[in-house]
mmCIF file of N, CA and C in Angstrom:
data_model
loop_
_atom_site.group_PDB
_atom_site.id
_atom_site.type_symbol
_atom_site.label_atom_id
_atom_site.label_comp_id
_atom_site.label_asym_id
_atom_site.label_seq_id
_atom_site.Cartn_x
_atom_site.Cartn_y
_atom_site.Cartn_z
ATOM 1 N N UNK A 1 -118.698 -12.294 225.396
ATOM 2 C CA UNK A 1 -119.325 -11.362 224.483
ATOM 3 C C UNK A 1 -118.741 -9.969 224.726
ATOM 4 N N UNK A 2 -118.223 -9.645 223.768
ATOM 5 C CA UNK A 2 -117.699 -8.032 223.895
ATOM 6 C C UNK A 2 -119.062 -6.761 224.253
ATOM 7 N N UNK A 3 -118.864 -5.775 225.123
ATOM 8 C CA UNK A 3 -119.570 -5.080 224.648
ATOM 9 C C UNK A 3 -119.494 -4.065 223.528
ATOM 10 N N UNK A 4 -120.626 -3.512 223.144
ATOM 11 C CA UNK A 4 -120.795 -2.889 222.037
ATOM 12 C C UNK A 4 -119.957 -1.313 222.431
ATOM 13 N N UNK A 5 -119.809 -0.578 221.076
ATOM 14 C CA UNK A 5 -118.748 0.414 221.642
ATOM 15 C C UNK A 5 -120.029 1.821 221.316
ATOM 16 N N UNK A 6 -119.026 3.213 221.901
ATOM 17 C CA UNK A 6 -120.266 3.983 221.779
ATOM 18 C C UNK A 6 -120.540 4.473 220.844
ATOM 19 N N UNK A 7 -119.934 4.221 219.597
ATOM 20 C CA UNK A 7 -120.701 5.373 218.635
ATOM 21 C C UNK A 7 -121.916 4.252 218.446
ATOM 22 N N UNK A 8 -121.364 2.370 218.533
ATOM 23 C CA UNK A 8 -122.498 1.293 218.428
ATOM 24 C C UNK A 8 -123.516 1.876 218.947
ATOM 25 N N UNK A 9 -123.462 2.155 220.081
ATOM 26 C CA UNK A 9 -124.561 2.516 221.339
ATOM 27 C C UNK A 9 -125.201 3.550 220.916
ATOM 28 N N UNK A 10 -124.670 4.574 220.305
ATOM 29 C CA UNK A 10 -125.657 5.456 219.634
ATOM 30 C C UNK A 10 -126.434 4.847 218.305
ATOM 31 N N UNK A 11 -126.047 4.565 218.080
ATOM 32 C CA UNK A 11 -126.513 3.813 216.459
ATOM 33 C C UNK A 11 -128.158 2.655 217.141
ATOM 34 N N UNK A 12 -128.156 2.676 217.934
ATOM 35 C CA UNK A 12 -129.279 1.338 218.415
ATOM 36 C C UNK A 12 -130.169 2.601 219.428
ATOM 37 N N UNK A 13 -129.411 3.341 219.826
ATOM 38 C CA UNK A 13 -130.284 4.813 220.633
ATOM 39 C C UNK A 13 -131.408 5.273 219.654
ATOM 40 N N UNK A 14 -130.687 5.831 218.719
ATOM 41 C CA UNK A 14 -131.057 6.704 217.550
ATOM 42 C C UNK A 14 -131.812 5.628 216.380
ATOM 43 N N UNK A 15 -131.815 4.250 216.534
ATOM 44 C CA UNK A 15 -132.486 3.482 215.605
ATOM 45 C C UNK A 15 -131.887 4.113 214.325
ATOM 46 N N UNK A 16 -130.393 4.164 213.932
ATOM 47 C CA UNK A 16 -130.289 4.662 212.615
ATOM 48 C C UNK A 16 -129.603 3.604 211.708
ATOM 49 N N UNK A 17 -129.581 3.272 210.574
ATOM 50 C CA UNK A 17 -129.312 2.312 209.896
ATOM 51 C C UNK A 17 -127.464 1.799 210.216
ATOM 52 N N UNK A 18 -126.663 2.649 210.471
ATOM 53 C CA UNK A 18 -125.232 2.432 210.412
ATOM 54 C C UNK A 18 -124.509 3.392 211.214
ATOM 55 N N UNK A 19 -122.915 3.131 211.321
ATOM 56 C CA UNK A 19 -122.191 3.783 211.698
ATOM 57 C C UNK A 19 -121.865 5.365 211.339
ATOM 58 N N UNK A 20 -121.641 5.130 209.617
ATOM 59 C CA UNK A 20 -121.836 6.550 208.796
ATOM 60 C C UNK A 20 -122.693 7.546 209.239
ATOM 61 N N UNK A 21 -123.714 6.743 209.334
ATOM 62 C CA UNK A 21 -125.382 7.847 209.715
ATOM 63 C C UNK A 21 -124.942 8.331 211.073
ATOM 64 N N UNK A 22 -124.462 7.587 212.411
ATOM 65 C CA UNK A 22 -124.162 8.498 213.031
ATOM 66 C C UNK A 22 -123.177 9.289 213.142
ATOM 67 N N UNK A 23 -121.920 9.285 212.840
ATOM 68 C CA UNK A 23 -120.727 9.978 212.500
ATOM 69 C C UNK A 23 -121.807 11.522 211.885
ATOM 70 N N UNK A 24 -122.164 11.515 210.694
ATOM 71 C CA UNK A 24 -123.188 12.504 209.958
ATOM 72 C C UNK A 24 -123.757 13.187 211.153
ATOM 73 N N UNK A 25 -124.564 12.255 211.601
ATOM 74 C CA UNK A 25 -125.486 13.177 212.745
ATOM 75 C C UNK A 25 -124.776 13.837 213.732
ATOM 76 N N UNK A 26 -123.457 13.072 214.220
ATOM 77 C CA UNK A 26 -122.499 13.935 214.932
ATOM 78 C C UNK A 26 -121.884 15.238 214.621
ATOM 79 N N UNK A 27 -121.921 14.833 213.313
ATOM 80 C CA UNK A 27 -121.612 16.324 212.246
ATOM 81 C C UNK A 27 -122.291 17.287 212.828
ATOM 82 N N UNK A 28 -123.449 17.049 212.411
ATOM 83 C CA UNK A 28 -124.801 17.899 211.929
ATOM 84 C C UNK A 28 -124.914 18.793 213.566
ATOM 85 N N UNK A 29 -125.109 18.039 214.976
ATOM 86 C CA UNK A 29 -124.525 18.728 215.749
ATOM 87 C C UNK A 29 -123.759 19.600 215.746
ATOM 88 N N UNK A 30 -122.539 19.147 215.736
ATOM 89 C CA UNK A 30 -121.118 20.093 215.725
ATOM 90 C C UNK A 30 -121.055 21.368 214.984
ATOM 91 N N UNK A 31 -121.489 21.218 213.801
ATOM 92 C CA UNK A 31 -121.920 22.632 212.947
ATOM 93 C C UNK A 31 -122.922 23.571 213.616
ATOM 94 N N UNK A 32 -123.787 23.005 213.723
ATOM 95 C CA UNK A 32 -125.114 23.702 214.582
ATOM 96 C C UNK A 32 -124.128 24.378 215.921
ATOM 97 N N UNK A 33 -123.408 23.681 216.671
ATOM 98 C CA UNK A 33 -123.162 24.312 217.916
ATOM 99 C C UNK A 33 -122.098 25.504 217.163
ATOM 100 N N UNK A 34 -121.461 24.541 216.486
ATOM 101 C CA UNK A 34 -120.565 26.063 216.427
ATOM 102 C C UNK A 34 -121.081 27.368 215.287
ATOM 103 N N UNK A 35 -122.226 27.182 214.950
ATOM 104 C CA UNK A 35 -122.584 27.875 214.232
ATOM 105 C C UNK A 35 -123.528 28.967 215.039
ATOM 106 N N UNK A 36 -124.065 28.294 216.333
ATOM 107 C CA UNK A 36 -124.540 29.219 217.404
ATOM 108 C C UNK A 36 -123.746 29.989 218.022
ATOM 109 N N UNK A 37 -122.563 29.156 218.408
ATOM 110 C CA UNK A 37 -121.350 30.123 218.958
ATOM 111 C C UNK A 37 -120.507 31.108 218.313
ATOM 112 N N UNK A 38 -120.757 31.423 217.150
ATOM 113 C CA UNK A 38 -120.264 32.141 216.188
ATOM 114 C C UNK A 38 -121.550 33.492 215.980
ATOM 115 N N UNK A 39 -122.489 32.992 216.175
ATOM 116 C CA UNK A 39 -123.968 34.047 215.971
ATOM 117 C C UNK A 39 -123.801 35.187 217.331
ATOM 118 N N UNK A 40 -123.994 33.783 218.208
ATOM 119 C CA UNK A 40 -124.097 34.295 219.903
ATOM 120 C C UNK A 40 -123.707 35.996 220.325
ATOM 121 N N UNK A 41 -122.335 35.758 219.883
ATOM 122 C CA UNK A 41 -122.248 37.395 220.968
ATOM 123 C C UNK A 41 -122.756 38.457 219.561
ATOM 124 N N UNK A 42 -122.495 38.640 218.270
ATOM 125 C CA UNK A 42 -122.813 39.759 217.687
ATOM 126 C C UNK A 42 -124.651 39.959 217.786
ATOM 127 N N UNK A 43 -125.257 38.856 217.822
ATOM 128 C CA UNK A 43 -126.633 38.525 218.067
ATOM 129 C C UNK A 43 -127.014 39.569 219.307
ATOM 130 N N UNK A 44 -126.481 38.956 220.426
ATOM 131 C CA UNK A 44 -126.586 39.393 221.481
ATOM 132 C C UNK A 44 -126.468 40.876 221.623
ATOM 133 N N UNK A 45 -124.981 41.584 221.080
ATOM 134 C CA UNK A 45 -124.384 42.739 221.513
ATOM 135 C C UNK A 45 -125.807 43.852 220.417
ATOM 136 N N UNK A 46 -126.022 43.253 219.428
ATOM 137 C CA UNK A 46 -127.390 44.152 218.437
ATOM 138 C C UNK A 46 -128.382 43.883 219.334
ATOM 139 N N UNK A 47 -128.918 43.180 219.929
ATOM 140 C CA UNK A 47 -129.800 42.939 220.509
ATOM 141 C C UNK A 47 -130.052 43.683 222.142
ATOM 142 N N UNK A 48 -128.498 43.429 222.705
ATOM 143 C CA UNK A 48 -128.665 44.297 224.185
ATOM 144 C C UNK A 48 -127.959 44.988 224.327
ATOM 145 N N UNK A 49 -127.223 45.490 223.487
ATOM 146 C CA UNK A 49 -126.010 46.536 223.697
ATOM 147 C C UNK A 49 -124.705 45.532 223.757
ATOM 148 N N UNK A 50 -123.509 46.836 223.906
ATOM 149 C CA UNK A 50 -122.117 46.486 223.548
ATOM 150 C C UNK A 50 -121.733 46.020 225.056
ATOM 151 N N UNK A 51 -122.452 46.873 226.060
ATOM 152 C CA UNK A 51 -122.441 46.274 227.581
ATOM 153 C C UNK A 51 -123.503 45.826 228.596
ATOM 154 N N UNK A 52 -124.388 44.953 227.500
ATOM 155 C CA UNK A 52 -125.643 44.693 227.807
ATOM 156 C C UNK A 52 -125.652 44.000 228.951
ATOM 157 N N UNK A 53 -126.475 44.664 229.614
ATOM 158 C CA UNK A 53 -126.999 44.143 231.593
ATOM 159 C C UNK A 53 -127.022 42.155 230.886
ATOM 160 N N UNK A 54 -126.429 41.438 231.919
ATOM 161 C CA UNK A 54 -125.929 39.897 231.870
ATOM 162 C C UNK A 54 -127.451 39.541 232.323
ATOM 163 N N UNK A 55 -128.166 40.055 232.742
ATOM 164 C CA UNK A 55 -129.901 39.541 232.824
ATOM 165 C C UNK A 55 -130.428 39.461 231.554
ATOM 166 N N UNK A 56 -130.090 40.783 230.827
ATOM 167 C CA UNK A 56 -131.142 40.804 229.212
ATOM 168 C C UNK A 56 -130.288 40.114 228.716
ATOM 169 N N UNK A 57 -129.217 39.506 228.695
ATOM 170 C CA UNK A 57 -128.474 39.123 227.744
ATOM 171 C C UNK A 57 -128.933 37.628 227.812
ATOM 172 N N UNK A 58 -129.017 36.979 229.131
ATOM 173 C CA UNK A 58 -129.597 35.418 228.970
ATOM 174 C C UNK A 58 -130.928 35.523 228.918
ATOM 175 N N UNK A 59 -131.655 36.536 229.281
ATOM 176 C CA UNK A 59 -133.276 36.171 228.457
ATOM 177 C C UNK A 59 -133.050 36.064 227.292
ATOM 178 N N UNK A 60 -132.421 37.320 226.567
ATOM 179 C CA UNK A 60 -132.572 37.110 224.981
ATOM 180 C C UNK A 60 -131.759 35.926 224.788
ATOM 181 N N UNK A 61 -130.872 35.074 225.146
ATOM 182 C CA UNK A 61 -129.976 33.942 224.629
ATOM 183 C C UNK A 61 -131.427 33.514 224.665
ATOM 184 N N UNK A 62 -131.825 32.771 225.345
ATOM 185 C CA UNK A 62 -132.902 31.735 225.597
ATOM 186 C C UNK A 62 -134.133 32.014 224.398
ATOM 187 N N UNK A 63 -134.375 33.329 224.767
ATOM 188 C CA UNK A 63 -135.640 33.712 223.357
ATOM 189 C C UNK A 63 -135.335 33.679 222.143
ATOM 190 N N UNK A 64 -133.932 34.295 221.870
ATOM 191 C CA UNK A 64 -133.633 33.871 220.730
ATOM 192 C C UNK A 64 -133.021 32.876 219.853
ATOM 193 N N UNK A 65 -131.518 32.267 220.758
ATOM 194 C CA UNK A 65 -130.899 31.904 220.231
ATOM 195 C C UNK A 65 -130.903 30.215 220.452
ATOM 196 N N UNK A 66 -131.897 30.088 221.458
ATOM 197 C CA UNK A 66 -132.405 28.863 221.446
ATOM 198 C C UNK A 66 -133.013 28.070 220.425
ATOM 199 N N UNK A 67 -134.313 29.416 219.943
ATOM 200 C CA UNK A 67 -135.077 28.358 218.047
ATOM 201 C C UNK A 67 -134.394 28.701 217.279
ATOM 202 N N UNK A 68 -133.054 29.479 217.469
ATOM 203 C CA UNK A 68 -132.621 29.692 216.321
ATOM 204 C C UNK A 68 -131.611 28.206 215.931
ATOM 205 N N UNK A 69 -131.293 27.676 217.302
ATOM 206 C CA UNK A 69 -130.394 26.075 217.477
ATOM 207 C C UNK A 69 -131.247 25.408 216.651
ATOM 208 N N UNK A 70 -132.864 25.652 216.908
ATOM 209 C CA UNK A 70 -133.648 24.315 216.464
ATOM 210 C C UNK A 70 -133.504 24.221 214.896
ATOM 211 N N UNK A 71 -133.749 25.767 214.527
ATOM 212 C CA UNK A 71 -133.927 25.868 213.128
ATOM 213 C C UNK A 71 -131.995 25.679 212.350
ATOM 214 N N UNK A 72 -131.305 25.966 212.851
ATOM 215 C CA UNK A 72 -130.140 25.344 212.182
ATOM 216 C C UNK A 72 -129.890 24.170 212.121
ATOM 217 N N UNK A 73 -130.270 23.298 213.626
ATOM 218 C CA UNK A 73 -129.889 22.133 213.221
ATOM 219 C C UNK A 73 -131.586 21.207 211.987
ATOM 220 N N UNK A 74 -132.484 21.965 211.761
ATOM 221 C CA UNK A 74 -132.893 21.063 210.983
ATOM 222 C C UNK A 74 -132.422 21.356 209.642
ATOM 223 N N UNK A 75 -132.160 22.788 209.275
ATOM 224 C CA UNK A 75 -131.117 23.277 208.436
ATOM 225 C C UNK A 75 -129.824 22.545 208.023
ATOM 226 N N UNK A 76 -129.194 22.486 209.171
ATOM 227 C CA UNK A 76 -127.951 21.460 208.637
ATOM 228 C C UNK A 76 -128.276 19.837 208.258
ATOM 229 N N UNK A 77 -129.451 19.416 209.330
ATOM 230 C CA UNK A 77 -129.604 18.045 208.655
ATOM 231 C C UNK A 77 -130.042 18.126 207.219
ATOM 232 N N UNK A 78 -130.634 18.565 207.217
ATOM 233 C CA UNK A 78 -131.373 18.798 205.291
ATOM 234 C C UNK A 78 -129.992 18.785 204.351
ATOM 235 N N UNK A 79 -129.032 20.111 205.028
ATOM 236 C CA UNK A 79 -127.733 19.745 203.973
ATOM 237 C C UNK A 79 -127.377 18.620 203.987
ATOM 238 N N UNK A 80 -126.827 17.762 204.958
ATOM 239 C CA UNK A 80 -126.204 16.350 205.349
ATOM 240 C C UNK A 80 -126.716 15.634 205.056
ATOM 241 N N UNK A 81 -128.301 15.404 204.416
ATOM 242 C CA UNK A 81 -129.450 14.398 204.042
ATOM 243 C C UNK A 81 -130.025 13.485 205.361
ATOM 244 N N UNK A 82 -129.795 14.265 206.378
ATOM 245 C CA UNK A 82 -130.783 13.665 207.827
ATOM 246 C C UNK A 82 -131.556 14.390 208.350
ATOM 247 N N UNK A 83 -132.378 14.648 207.274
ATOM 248 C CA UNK A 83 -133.589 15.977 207.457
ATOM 249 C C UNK A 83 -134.570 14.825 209.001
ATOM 250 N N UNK A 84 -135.013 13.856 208.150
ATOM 251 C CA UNK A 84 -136.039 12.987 208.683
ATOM 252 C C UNK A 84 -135.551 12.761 210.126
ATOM 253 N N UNK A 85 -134.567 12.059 210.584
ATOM 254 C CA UNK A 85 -133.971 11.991 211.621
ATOM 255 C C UNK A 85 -134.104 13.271 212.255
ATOM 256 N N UNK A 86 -133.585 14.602 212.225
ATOM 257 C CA UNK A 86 -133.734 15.902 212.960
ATOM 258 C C UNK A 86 -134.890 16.429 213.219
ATOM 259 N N UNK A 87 -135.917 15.811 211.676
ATOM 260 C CA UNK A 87 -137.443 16.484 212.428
ATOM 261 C C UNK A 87 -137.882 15.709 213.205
ATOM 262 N N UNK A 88 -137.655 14.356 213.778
ATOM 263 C CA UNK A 88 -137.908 13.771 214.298
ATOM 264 C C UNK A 88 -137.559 13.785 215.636
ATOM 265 N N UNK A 89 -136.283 14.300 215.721
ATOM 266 C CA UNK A 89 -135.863 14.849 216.841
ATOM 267 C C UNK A 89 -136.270 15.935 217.300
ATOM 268 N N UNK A 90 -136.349 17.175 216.863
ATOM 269 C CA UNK A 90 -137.073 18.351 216.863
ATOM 270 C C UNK A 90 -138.717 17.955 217.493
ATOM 271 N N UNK A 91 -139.272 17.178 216.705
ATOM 272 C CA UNK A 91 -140.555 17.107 217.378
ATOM 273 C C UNK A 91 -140.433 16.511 218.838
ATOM 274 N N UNK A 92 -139.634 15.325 219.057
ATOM 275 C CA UNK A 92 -139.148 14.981 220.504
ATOM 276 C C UNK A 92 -139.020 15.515 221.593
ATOM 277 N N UNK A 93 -138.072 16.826 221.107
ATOM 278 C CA UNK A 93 -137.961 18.083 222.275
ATOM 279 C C UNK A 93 -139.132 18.608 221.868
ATOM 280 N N UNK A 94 -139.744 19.091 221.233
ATOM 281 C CA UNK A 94 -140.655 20.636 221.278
ATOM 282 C C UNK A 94 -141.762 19.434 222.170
ATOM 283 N N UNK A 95 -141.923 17.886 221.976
ATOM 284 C CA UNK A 95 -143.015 17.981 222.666
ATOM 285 C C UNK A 95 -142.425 17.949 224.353
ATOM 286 N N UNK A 96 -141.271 17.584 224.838
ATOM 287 C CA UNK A 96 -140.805 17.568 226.224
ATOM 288 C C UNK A 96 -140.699 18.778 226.647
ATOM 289 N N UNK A 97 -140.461 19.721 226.219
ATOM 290 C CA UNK A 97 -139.822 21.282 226.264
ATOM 291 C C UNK A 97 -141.804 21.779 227.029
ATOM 292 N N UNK A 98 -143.033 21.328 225.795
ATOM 293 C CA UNK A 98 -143.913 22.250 225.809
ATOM 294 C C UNK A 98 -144.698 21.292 226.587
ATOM 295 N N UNK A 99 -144.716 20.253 227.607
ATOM 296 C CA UNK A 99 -144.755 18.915 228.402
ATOM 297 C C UNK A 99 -144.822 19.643 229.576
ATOM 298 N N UNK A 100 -143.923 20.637 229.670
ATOM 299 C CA UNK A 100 -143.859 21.322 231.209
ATOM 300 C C UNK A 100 -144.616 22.234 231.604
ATOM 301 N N UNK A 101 -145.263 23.190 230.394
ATOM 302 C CA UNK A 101 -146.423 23.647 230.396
ATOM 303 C C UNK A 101 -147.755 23.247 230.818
ATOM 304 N N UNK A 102 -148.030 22.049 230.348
ATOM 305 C CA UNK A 102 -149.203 21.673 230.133
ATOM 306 C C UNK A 102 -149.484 20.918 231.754
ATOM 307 N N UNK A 103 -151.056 20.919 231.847
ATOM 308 C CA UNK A 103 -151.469 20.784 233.432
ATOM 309 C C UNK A 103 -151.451 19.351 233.361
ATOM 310 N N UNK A 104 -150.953 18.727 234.611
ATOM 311 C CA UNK A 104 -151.522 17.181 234.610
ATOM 312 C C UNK A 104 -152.726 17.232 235.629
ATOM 313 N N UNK A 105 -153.561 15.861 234.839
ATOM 314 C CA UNK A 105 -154.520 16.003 235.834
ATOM 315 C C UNK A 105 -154.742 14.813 236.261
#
């Protein structure tokens, strides 16, 4: 029996109907990142200055440019037509992310 290959392996991860769908979702990533990395420093330099102290500069990455990842990539899935898939993902993290907060008892 061969094993399965990885984009397979994502496709049975992600429960998504086909190969296409993940290729897409790989997309939908890739835009999002580079669409953060393109925001990132002018974001930053309005935000903390042109020689902003490297402390304010990764708080504000984190405060800002973190929901701003969330909200592009559900943005880009909506263009790509994998809205459902991303909010689905989105809810995944926000509940692991806000998981660490919360008290166990």
């Amino acid at each position: 029996m061969e094993n399965p290959s990885w984009i397979e392996k994502l496709r049975q991860r992600w429960n998504v109907k086909n190969v296409w769908q993940v290729v897409v979702i790989l997309v939908v990533f890739a835009c999002t990142g580079f669409t953060v990395l393109f925001l990132k420093k002018p974001l930053l330099n309005w935000l903390a200055g042109e020689e902003g102290n490297s402390t304010l500069a990764t708080v504000l990455y984190y405060i800002f440019i973190l929901p701003l990842y969330n909200i592009l990539l559900l943005g880009y899935g909506f263009l790509f037509g994998q809205f459902a898939f991303f909010w689905a993902f989105e809810k995944r993290f926000m509940e692991r992310f806000f998981s660490v907060f919360r008290r166990h008892k």
